[in-house]
CSV table of C-alpha atoms and ligand atoms in Angstrom, one decimal:
chain,number,residue,atom,x,y,z
R,1,MET,CA,-30.6,-15.5,12.7
R,2,ILE,CA,-27.5,-14.7,10.7
R,3,THR,CA,-25.4,-17.6,9.6
R,4,VAL,CA,-21.8,-17.1,8.7
R,5,ASP,CA,-19.3,-19.4,7.0
R,6,GLU,CA,-15.7,-20.0,8.0
R,7,ARG,CA,-14.5,-17.2,5.8
R,8,GLY,CA,-16.8,-14.7,7.5
R,9,SER,CA,-19.4,-14.4,4.7
R,10,ILE,CA,-23.1,-14.3,5.4
R,11,THR,CA,-24.7,-17.5,4.1
R,12,SER,CA,-28.3,-16.9,5.3
R,13,ILE,CA,-30.5,-14.5,7.2
R,14,GLU,CA,-33.8,-16.0,8.5
R,15,ALA,CA,-36.0,-16.0,11.5
R,16,ALA,CA,-34.7,-18.2,14.3
R,17,SER,CA,-37.1,-20.7,15.9
R,18,PRO,CA,-37.7,-20.2,19.6
R,19,ASP,CA,-35.9,-23.4,20.6
R,20,GLU,CA,-32.8,-22.6,18.4
R,21,ARG,CA,-29.6,-23.0,20.3
R,22,LEU,CA,-27.5,-20.2,18.8
R,23,PRO,CA,-23.9,-19.5,19.7
R,24,GLU,CA,-24.5,-15.8,20.3
R,25,THR,CA,-27.7,-13.9,20.9
R,26,HIS,CA,-28.6,-10.2,21.4
R,27,PRO,CA,-32.1,-10.0,22.6
R,28,GLY,CA,-33.6,-6.5,22.4
R,29,ALA,CA,-31.0,-5.3,19.9
R,30,VAL,CA,-31.1,-4.7,16.2
R,31,PHE,CA,-28.4,-5.6,13.8
R,32,LEU,CA,-27.0,-3.0,11.4
R,33,PRO,CA,-24.3,-3.3,8.8
R,34,GLY,CA,-21.1,-2.2,10.4
R,35,LEU,CA,-20.7,1.5,10.4
R,36,VAL,CA,-18.1,3.0,8.0
R,37,ASP,CA,-16.1,6.0,9.1
R,38,THR,CA,-14.8,7.6,5.9
R,39,HIS,CA,-12.6,10.2,7.6
R,40,VAL,CA,-10.8,10.0,10.9
R,41,HIS,CA,-7.4,11.0,12.3
R,42,TYR,CA,-5.6,8.4,14.5
R,43,PRO,CA,-3.1,10.9,16.1
R,44,GLN,CA,-5.9,13.2,17.1
R,45,THR,CA,-7.6,10.6,19.4
R,46,ARG,CA,-6.4,12.3,22.6
R,47,VAL,CA,-7.3,15.9,21.5
R,48,LYS,CA,-10.8,15.1,20.4
R,49,GLY,CA,-13.1,17.9,21.4
R,50,SER,CA,-10.2,20.4,22.2
R,51,ALA,CA,-11.6,23.8,21.3
R,52,SER,CA,-9.1,26.1,19.7
R,53,GLY,CA,-10.8,26.5,16.2
R,54,PRO,CA,-11.2,27.6,13.5
R,55,LEU,CA,-9.2,25.2,11.3
R,56,LEU,CA,-5.8,26.8,10.8
R,57,ASP,CA,-5.5,28.1,14.4
R,58,TRP,CA,-6.7,24.7,15.7
R,59,LEU,CA,-4.1,22.9,13.7
R,60,LYS,CA,-1.3,25.1,15.0
R,61,ALA,CA,-2.4,25.2,18.7
R,62,THR,CA,-3.8,21.7,19.2
R,63,VAL,CA,-3.1,19.3,16.4
R,64,PHE,CA,0.6,19.7,15.4
R,65,PRO,CA,1.9,19.6,19.0
R,66,GLU,CA,-0.1,16.4,19.6
R,67,GLU,CA,0.9,14.7,16.4
R,68,ALA,CA,4.5,15.4,17.0
R,69,LYS,CA,4.3,13.0,20.0
R,70,PHE,CA,3.9,10.1,17.6
R,71,ALA,CA,7.6,10.1,17.1
R,72,ASP,CA,7.6,8.0,20.3
R,73,ASP,CA,6.6,4.4,19.5
R,74,ASP,CA,5.3,3.7,22.9
R,75,TYR,CA,3.0,6.7,22.8
R,76,ALA,CA,1.9,5.6,19.3
R,77,ALA,CA,1.1,2.1,20.4
R,78,ALA,CA,-0.9,3.2,23.4
R,79,VAL,CA,-3.0,5.6,21.3
R,80,ALA,CA,-3.4,3.0,18.5
R,81,LEU,CA,-5.2,0.8,21.1
R,82,GLU,CA,-7.4,3.6,22.4
R,83,PHE,CA,-8.3,4.6,18.9
R,84,SER,CA,-9.3,1.1,17.8
R,85,ALA,CA,-11.2,0.5,21.0
R,86,ALA,CA,-13.1,3.7,20.5
R,87,MET,CA,-14.2,2.7,17.0
R,88,ILE,CA,-15.2,-0.8,18.1
R,89,ALA,CA,-17.3,0.6,21.0
R,90,GLN,CA,-19.3,2.7,18.5
R,91,GLY,CA,-20.0,-0.1,16.0
R,92,THR,CA,-17.5,1.1,13.5
R,93,THR,CA,-16.1,-1.8,11.5
R,94,THR,CA,-14.4,0.0,8.7
R,95,ALA,CA,-12.5,3.3,8.6
R,96,SER,CA,-10.5,5.5,6.2
R,97,ILE,CA,-7.7,6.7,8.5
R,98,TYR,CA,-5.1,9.4,8.4
R,99,GLY,CA,-2.0,8.1,10.1
R,100,SER,CA,0.7,10.1,11.7
R,101,PRO,CA,3.4,11.7,9.6
R,102,HIS,CA,5.8,9.2,11.3
R,103,PRO,CA,6.2,5.9,9.4
R,104,ALA,CA,6.8,3.9,12.5
R,105,ALA,CA,3.6,5.1,14.2
R,106,THR,CA,1.6,4.4,11.1
R,107,ASP,CA,3.1,0.9,11.0
R,108,ILE,CA,2.1,0.4,14.6
R,109,LEU,CA,-1.5,1.3,13.8
R,110,PHE,CA,-1.5,-1.1,10.9
R,111,ALA,CA,-0.3,-3.8,13.3
R,112,THR,CA,-2.9,-3.0,15.9
R,113,LEU,CA,-5.8,-3.0,13.3
R,114,ALA,CA,-4.4,-6.3,12.0
R,115,ARG,CA,-4.5,-7.8,15.4
R,116,LEU,CA,-7.8,-6.5,16.6
R,117,GLY,CA,-9.7,-7.4,13.4
R,118,LEU,CA,-10.9,-4.0,12.1
R,119,ARG,CA,-11.2,-3.3,8.4
R,120,ALA,CA,-9.4,-0.1,7.2
R,121,GLN,CA,-7.6,1.9,4.6
R,122,LEU,CA,-4.8,3.9,6.2
R,123,GLY,CA,-2.0,6.1,5.0
R,124,LEU,CA,1.1,7.9,6.3
R,125,THR,CA,0.0,11.6,6.5
R,126,LEU,CA,2.2,13.4,4.0
R,127,MET,CA,3.5,16.8,5.0
R,128,ASP,CA,6.6,18.5,3.9
R,129,ARG,CA,5.8,22.1,4.6
R,130,GLY,CA,3.4,24.3,6.6
R,131,ALA,CA,4.0,22.9,10.1
R,132,PRO,CA,6.8,22.7,12.7
R,133,PRO,CA,9.8,20.6,11.6
R,134,GLU,CA,9.0,17.7,13.9
R,135,ASN,CA,5.7,17.2,12.0
R,136,LEU,CA,7.4,17.1,8.5
R,137,LEU,CA,9.0,14.5,6.4
R,138,ALA,CA,10.6,15.4,3.0
R,139,ALA,CA,9.0,14.1,-0.1
R,140,GLY,CA,11.8,11.6,-0.9
R,141,PRO,CA,11.8,9.7,2.5
R,142,ALA,CA,8.1,10.1,2.9
R,143,LEU,CA,7.3,8.4,-0.5
R,144,ALA,CA,10.0,5.7,0.2
R,145,ALA,CA,8.3,5.0,3.6
R,146,CYS,CA,5.0,4.7,1.8
R,147,GLU,CA,6.5,2.0,-0.4
R,148,GLY,CA,7.6,0.1,2.6
R,149,LEU,CA,4.2,0.3,4.3
R,150,ILE,CA,2.5,-0.8,1.0
R,151,GLU,CA,4.8,-3.8,0.8
R,152,ARG,CA,4.1,-4.7,4.4
R,153,TRP,CA,0.4,-4.1,4.7
R,154,HIS,CA,-1.5,-3.4,1.5
R,155,GLY,CA,-3.9,-6.3,1.0
R,156,HIS,CA,-3.2,-7.9,4.4
R,157,ASP,CA,-5.6,-10.6,5.5
R,158,ASP,CA,-7.5,-11.0,2.3
R,159,ASP,CA,-7.6,-7.3,1.7
R,160,ARG,CA,-9.0,-6.4,5.1
R,161,LEU,CA,-6.3,-3.7,5.3
R,162,ARG,CA,-5.3,-1.4,2.5
R,163,PHE,CA,-2.8,1.4,2.1
R,164,CYS,CA,-4.3,4.7,1.1
R,165,VAL,CA,-2.2,7.6,-0.2
R,166,THR,CA,-2.8,10.5,2.2
R,167,PRO,CA,-1.4,14.0,1.4
R,168,ARG,CA,-2.8,16.0,4.3
R,169,PHE,CA,-4.0,18.9,2.2
R,170,ALA,CA,-2.5,21.2,-0.4
R,171,LEU,CA,-1.1,23.6,2.2
R,172,SER,CA,1.0,21.0,3.8
R,173,CYS,CA,2.5,19.6,0.6
R,174,THR,CA,5.0,21.0,-1.9
R,175,PRO,CA,4.0,20.5,-5.6
R,176,GLN,CA,6.7,17.8,-5.7
R,177,LEU,CA,5.1,15.8,-2.9
R,178,LEU,CA,1.6,16.2,-4.4
R,179,ARG,CA,2.8,14.9,-7.7
R,180,GLY,CA,4.7,12.1,-6.0
R,181,ALA,CA,1.6,11.1,-4.1
R,182,ALA,CA,-0.4,10.9,-7.3
R,183,ASP,CA,2.3,8.8,-9.0
R,184,LEU,CA,2.4,6.5,-6.1
R,185,ALA,CA,-1.3,5.9,-6.1
R,186,CYS,CA,-1.3,5.4,-9.9
R,187,ALA,CA,1.7,3.0,-9.8
R,188,HIS,CA,0.0,0.7,-7.2
R,189,GLY,CA,-3.7,1.3,-8.0
R,190,LEU,CA,-4.3,2.8,-4.6
R,191,SER,CA,-7.0,5.0,-3.1
R,192,LEU,CA,-6.1,8.5,-2.2
R,193,GLN,CA,-7.6,10.8,0.5
R,194,THR,CA,-7.2,14.5,1.4
R,195,HIS,CA,-9.1,17.5,2.5
R,196,LEU,CA,-10.8,20.0,0.2
R,197,ALA,CA,-12.4,23.4,0.7
R,198,GLU,CA,-13.0,23.2,4.5
R,199,ASN,CA,-12.6,26.8,5.7
R,200,ASP,CA,-12.4,30.3,4.2
R,201,ALA,CA,-8.9,31.2,5.6
R,202,GLU,CA,-7.6,27.8,4.2
R,203,LEU,CA,-9.1,28.7,0.8
R,204,ARG,CA,-7.3,32.1,0.8
R,205,ALA,CA,-4.0,30.6,1.9
R,206,THR,CA,-4.3,27.8,-0.7
R,207,ALA,CA,-5.0,30.4,-3.5
R,208,ALA,CA,-1.9,32.3,-2.4
R,209,ALA,CA,0.3,29.1,-2.3
R,210,PHE,CA,-0.9,27.9,-5.8
R,211,PRO,CA,-1.4,31.1,-7.8
R,212,ASP,CA,-1.6,29.3,-11.1
R,213,ALA,CA,-4.7,27.3,-10.1
R,214,ALA,CA,-8.1,28.8,-10.8
R,215,ASP,CA,-9.5,27.3,-7.6
R,216,TYR,CA,-8.8,24.8,-4.8
R,217,LEU,CA,-10.0,21.7,-6.8
R,218,GLU,CA,-7.8,22.6,-9.7
R,219,VAL,CA,-4.7,22.4,-7.4
R,220,TYR,CA,-5.5,18.7,-6.9
R,221,GLU,CA,-6.5,18.2,-10.6
R,222,SER,CA,-3.3,19.8,-11.9
R,223,HIS,CA,-1.3,17.4,-9.7
R,224,GLY,CA,-3.2,14.3,-10.9
R,225,LEU,CA,-5.0,13.7,-7.6
R,226,VAL,CA,-8.6,13.6,-8.7
R,227,GLY,CA,-10.1,10.4,-9.9
R,228,GLU,CA,-12.5,7.6,-9.0
R,229,ARG,CA,-10.4,6.4,-6.1
R,230,SER,CA,-10.0,9.9,-4.6
R,231,LEU,CA,-11.9,10.7,-1.4
R,232,PHE,CA,-12.2,14.4,-0.4
R,233,ALA,CA,-13.2,15.4,3.1
R,234,HIS,CA,-15.5,18.4,3.8
R,235,CYS,CA,-16.1,20.0,0.3
R,236,ILE,CA,-18.0,22.9,2.0
R,237,HIS,CA,-16.9,25.8,-0.1
R,238,LEU,CA,-17.2,24.6,-3.7
R,239,SER,CA,-18.9,26.1,-6.7
R,240,GLU,CA,-21.6,24.3,-8.7
R,241,ARG,CA,-19.0,23.8,-11.5
R,242,ASN,CA,-16.6,22.3,-8.9
R,243,TRP,CA,-19.3,19.8,-8.0
R,244,ASP,CA,-19.8,19.0,-11.7
R,245,ARG,CA,-16.1,18.3,-12.0
R,246,LEU,CA,-16.1,16.0,-9.0
R,247,ALA,CA,-19.0,14.1,-10.5
R,248,GLU,CA,-17.4,13.9,-13.9
R,249,ARG,CA,-14.2,12.4,-12.4
R,250,ARG,CA,-16.2,10.1,-10.2
R,251,ALA,CA,-14.5,11.3,-7.0
R,252,CYS,CA,-16.0,10.6,-3.6
R,253,VAL,CA,-16.7,12.8,-0.6
R,254,ALA,CA,-16.4,12.3,3.2
R,255,HIS,CA,-19.1,14.4,4.8
R,256,CYS,CA,-18.0,15.4,8.4
R,257,PRO,CA,-20.7,17.7,9.8
R,258,ASP,CA,-19.8,17.4,13.5
R,259,SER,CA,-16.3,18.6,12.8
R,260,ASN,CA,-17.6,21.3,10.5
R,261,PHE,CA,-19.8,22.6,13.3
R,262,PHE,CA,-17.1,22.4,15.9
R,263,LEU,CA,-14.6,24.4,13.9
R,264,GLY,CA,-17.2,26.7,12.5
R,265,SER,CA,-16.2,25.7,9.0
R,266,GLY,CA,-19.6,25.9,7.3
R,267,VAL,CA,-22.2,23.4,6.1
R,268,MET,CA,-21.6,21.1,3.2
R,269,PRO,CA,-24.4,21.0,0.6
R,270,LEU,CA,-25.1,17.3,0.7
R,271,GLN,CA,-27.7,17.6,-2.0
R,272,ALA,CA,-25.1,19.0,-4.4
R,273,ALA,CA,-23.3,15.6,-4.1
R,274,THR,CA,-26.2,13.2,-4.0
R,275,SER,CA,-28.1,15.0,-6.8
R,276,ARG,CA,-25.1,14.4,-9.1
R,277,GLY,CA,-24.6,10.8,-8.0
R,278,VAL,CA,-21.3,11.6,-6.2
R,279,ARG,CA,-20.6,8.8,-3.7
R,280,VAL,CA,-20.7,10.1,-0.2
R,281,GLY,CA,-19.9,8.6,3.2
R,282,LEU,CA,-20.0,10.0,6.7
R,283,GLY,CA,-16.9,10.8,8.6
R,284,THR,CA,-16.3,11.5,12.3
R,285,ASP,CA,-13.2,13.5,11.5
R,286,VAL,CA,-11.9,12.9,15.1
R,287,GLY,CA,-10.3,15.1,16.5
R,288,ALA,CA,-12.1,18.1,15.1
R,289,GLY,CA,-15.1,15.8,15.3
R,290,ARG,CA,-16.1,15.4,18.9
R,291,THR,CA,-17.2,11.8,18.8
R,292,PHE,CA,-16.3,8.4,17.3
R,293,SER,CA,-20.0,7.7,17.0
R,294,LEU,CA,-21.2,7.7,13.4
R,295,ARG,CA,-24.8,7.7,14.7
R,296,ARG,CA,-24.1,11.1,16.3
R,297,VAL,CA,-22.5,12.3,13.1
R,298,ALA,CA,-25.6,11.2,11.3
R,299,ALA,CA,-27.7,13.4,13.6
R,300,ARG,CA,-25.4,16.4,12.8
R,301,ALA,CA,-25.8,15.6,9.1
R,302,TYR,CA,-29.5,15.9,9.6
R,303,ASP,CA,-29.1,19.3,11.2
R,304,ALA,CA,-26.7,20.4,8.4
R,305,ALA,CA,-29.1,19.3,5.7
R,306,LEU,CA,-32.0,21.2,7.3
R,307,LEU,CA,-29.8,24.4,7.5
R,308,ARG,CA,-29.2,24.0,3.8
R,309,GLY,CA,-32.9,23.7,3.2
R,310,ALA,CA,-32.7,20.2,1.8
R,311,PRO,CA,-33.8,17.8,4.6
R,312,VAL,CA,-32.8,14.1,4.5
R,313,THR,CA,-34.5,11.2,6.1
R,314,PRO,CA,-32.9,9.1,8.9
R,315,GLU,CA,-33.0,6.1,6.6
R,316,ALA,CA,-30.9,8.0,4.0
R,317,LEU,CA,-28.4,9.0,6.7
R,318,LEU,CA,-28.1,5.4,8.0
R,319,TRP,CA,-27.5,4.4,4.4
R,320,LEU,CA,-24.7,7.0,4.1
R,321,ALA,CA,-23.2,5.7,7.4
R,322,THR,CA,-23.1,2.1,6.0
R,323,ARG,CA,-23.6,1.4,2.4
R,324,GLY,CA,-22.7,4.9,1.2
R,325,GLY,CA,-19.4,4.7,3.1
R,326,ALA,CA,-18.7,1.3,1.6
R,327,GLU,CA,-19.2,2.7,-1.9
R,328,ALA,CA,-17.0,5.7,-1.2
R,329,LEU,CA,-14.2,3.4,-0.1
R,330,GLY,CA,-14.7,1.0,-3.1
R,331,LEU,CA,-15.7,-1.8,-0.8
R,332,ASP,CA,-19.3,-2.1,-1.9
R,333,ASP,CA,-18.8,-5.6,-3.3
R,334,ARG,CA,-18.0,-6.9,0.2
R,335,ILE,CA,-19.6,-4.8,2.9
R,336,GLY,CA,-22.5,-2.4,3.7
R,337,LEU,CA,-25.4,-4.8,3.3
R,338,LEU,CA,-26.7,-7.6,5.4
R,339,GLU,CA,-27.2,-10.1,2.6
R,340,PRO,CA,-25.9,-13.6,1.7
R,341,GLY,CA,-22.6,-13.2,0.0
R,342,PHE,CA,-21.5,-10.1,1.8
R,343,ASP,CA,-18.9,-10.2,4.6
R,344,ALA,CA,-20.5,-10.4,8.1
R,345,ASP,CA,-19.4,-6.9,9.2
R,346,LEU,CA,-22.1,-5.8,11.6
R,347,CYS,CA,-23.0,-4.3,14.9
R,348,ALA,CA,-25.8,-5.0,17.4
R,349,VAL,CA,-27.4,-1.9,18.9
R,350,ASP,CA,-29.8,-1.7,21.8
R,351,LEU,CA,-33.2,-0.5,20.8
R,352,PRO,CA,-35.5,0.3,23.7
R,353,THR,CA,-39.0,-1.2,23.4
R,354,SER,CA,-40.5,2.3,23.5
R,355,SER,CA,-38.6,3.1,20.3
R,356,ARG,CA,-40.0,0.3,18.1
R,357,ARG,CA,-42.3,2.6,16.3
R,358,ASP,CA,-39.6,4.9,14.9
R,359,PRO,CA,-36.5,2.8,15.0
R,360,PHE,CA,-34.5,5.0,12.6
R,361,ASP,CA,-35.2,8.1,14.5
R,362,ALA,CA,-34.3,6.4,17.8
R,363,LEU,CA,-31.1,4.9,16.5
R,364,LEU,CA,-29.8,8.1,15.1
R,365,PHE,CA,-31.4,11.1,16.7
R,366,ASN,CA,-32.0,10.2,20.3
R,367,LEU,CA,-28.5,10.9,21.5
R,368,ASP,CA,-29.2,9.2,24.8
R,369,ALA,CA,-30.3,6.0,23.0
R,370,GLY,CA,-28.9,2.6,23.7
R,371,PRO,CA,-25.3,1.7,23.2
R,372,VAL,CA,-23.7,-0.6,20.7
R,373,ARG,CA,-23.6,-4.0,22.3
R,374,ALA,CA,-21.3,-5.9,19.9
R,375,THR,CA,-19.3,-5.3,16.8
R,376,TYR,CA,-18.3,-7.9,14.2
R,377,VAL,CA,-16.0,-8.1,11.2
R,378,ARG,CA,-16.3,-11.2,9.0
R,379,GLY,CA,-18.4,-12.7,11.7
R,380,ARG,CA,-15.7,-12.4,14.4
R,381,ARG,CA,-16.6,-10.3,17.4
R,382,LEU,CA,-14.1,-7.5,17.9
R,383,LEU,CA,-12.7,-7.5,21.5
R,384,VAL,CA,-10.0,-5.1,22.5
R,385,ASP,CA,-8.5,-7.5,25.0
R,386,ALA,CA,-8.2,-10.3,22.4
O,401,ZN,ZN1,-9.7,15.7,8.7
């Protein structure tokens, strides 16, 4: 029995007596802390699983044409609802989201998340080069639009929604925009997210675009983008020294193995992060990721770790999908644990009786296992029709 106060904090967890009359029950299900998706792209919802990889080809053929559609507010609103519903259906309560390059579409997603009750950090995806003109916004107007979105949404509903500075990646930003993004994050004390070292061709193109930088990580370091509020997705092709630098700067990592397999990007060395104490969460990376289910992503993370010769347990992977994600997003004082004092962000997942002996294996690795039955943020059940 989980008791929640009027603010949505857990006040107690104890066994319920058989004659207890509880307002909501989920017989046969287990409760998990709400799943935390540390890397997901809202405007790629409708191209999830579209095969045109590897990365740079896939961006050009699939992603940029789809993201251009978010100039249309009606389209953006329809997808915002689909995107939110897909996360709720998989037990995701918190996400770190890349918005569209269009300020209005990003505002629409903020409003949808606010209404439906999800917890998130979200940013306008900053791009002022390296894509068709309809996908780009120059540094000046883009940073001004960020200021407007910060004013409107950052800290909304007792900090349930946050603005996150989101330069897409080095190749899509001029040095001026990268520096402006870092200044914006610094001025407002904001988190920052981007992609790092995903694919070989991307590494070569980045080296050519930033010839003064010794490596990819230095591009971000030299523009002031690496610190304890920075969240880097992928981190596949990094040297040991790069990992040392990420650890020294207390940066965080979003591990997205399903996406990495789908685009043939490579396998992130999870142990390189965890052995250094680098905070790591799991990310679906929809739409290069083929699912909104972090349980499925955890299964891919298991496969990836085995390929790297450093197996991980299902318990450790469930930790990454919940508490690890909360740490990577700087929310570990509020979510990621089912304990009194923490916000009641949780999900109820069917667990077949036959799976009782190995519940962690069944929850994560049996891809035909039971669905998520209910998803709650601050004790409120999330319903798309609400
Ligand atoms: Zn991504």
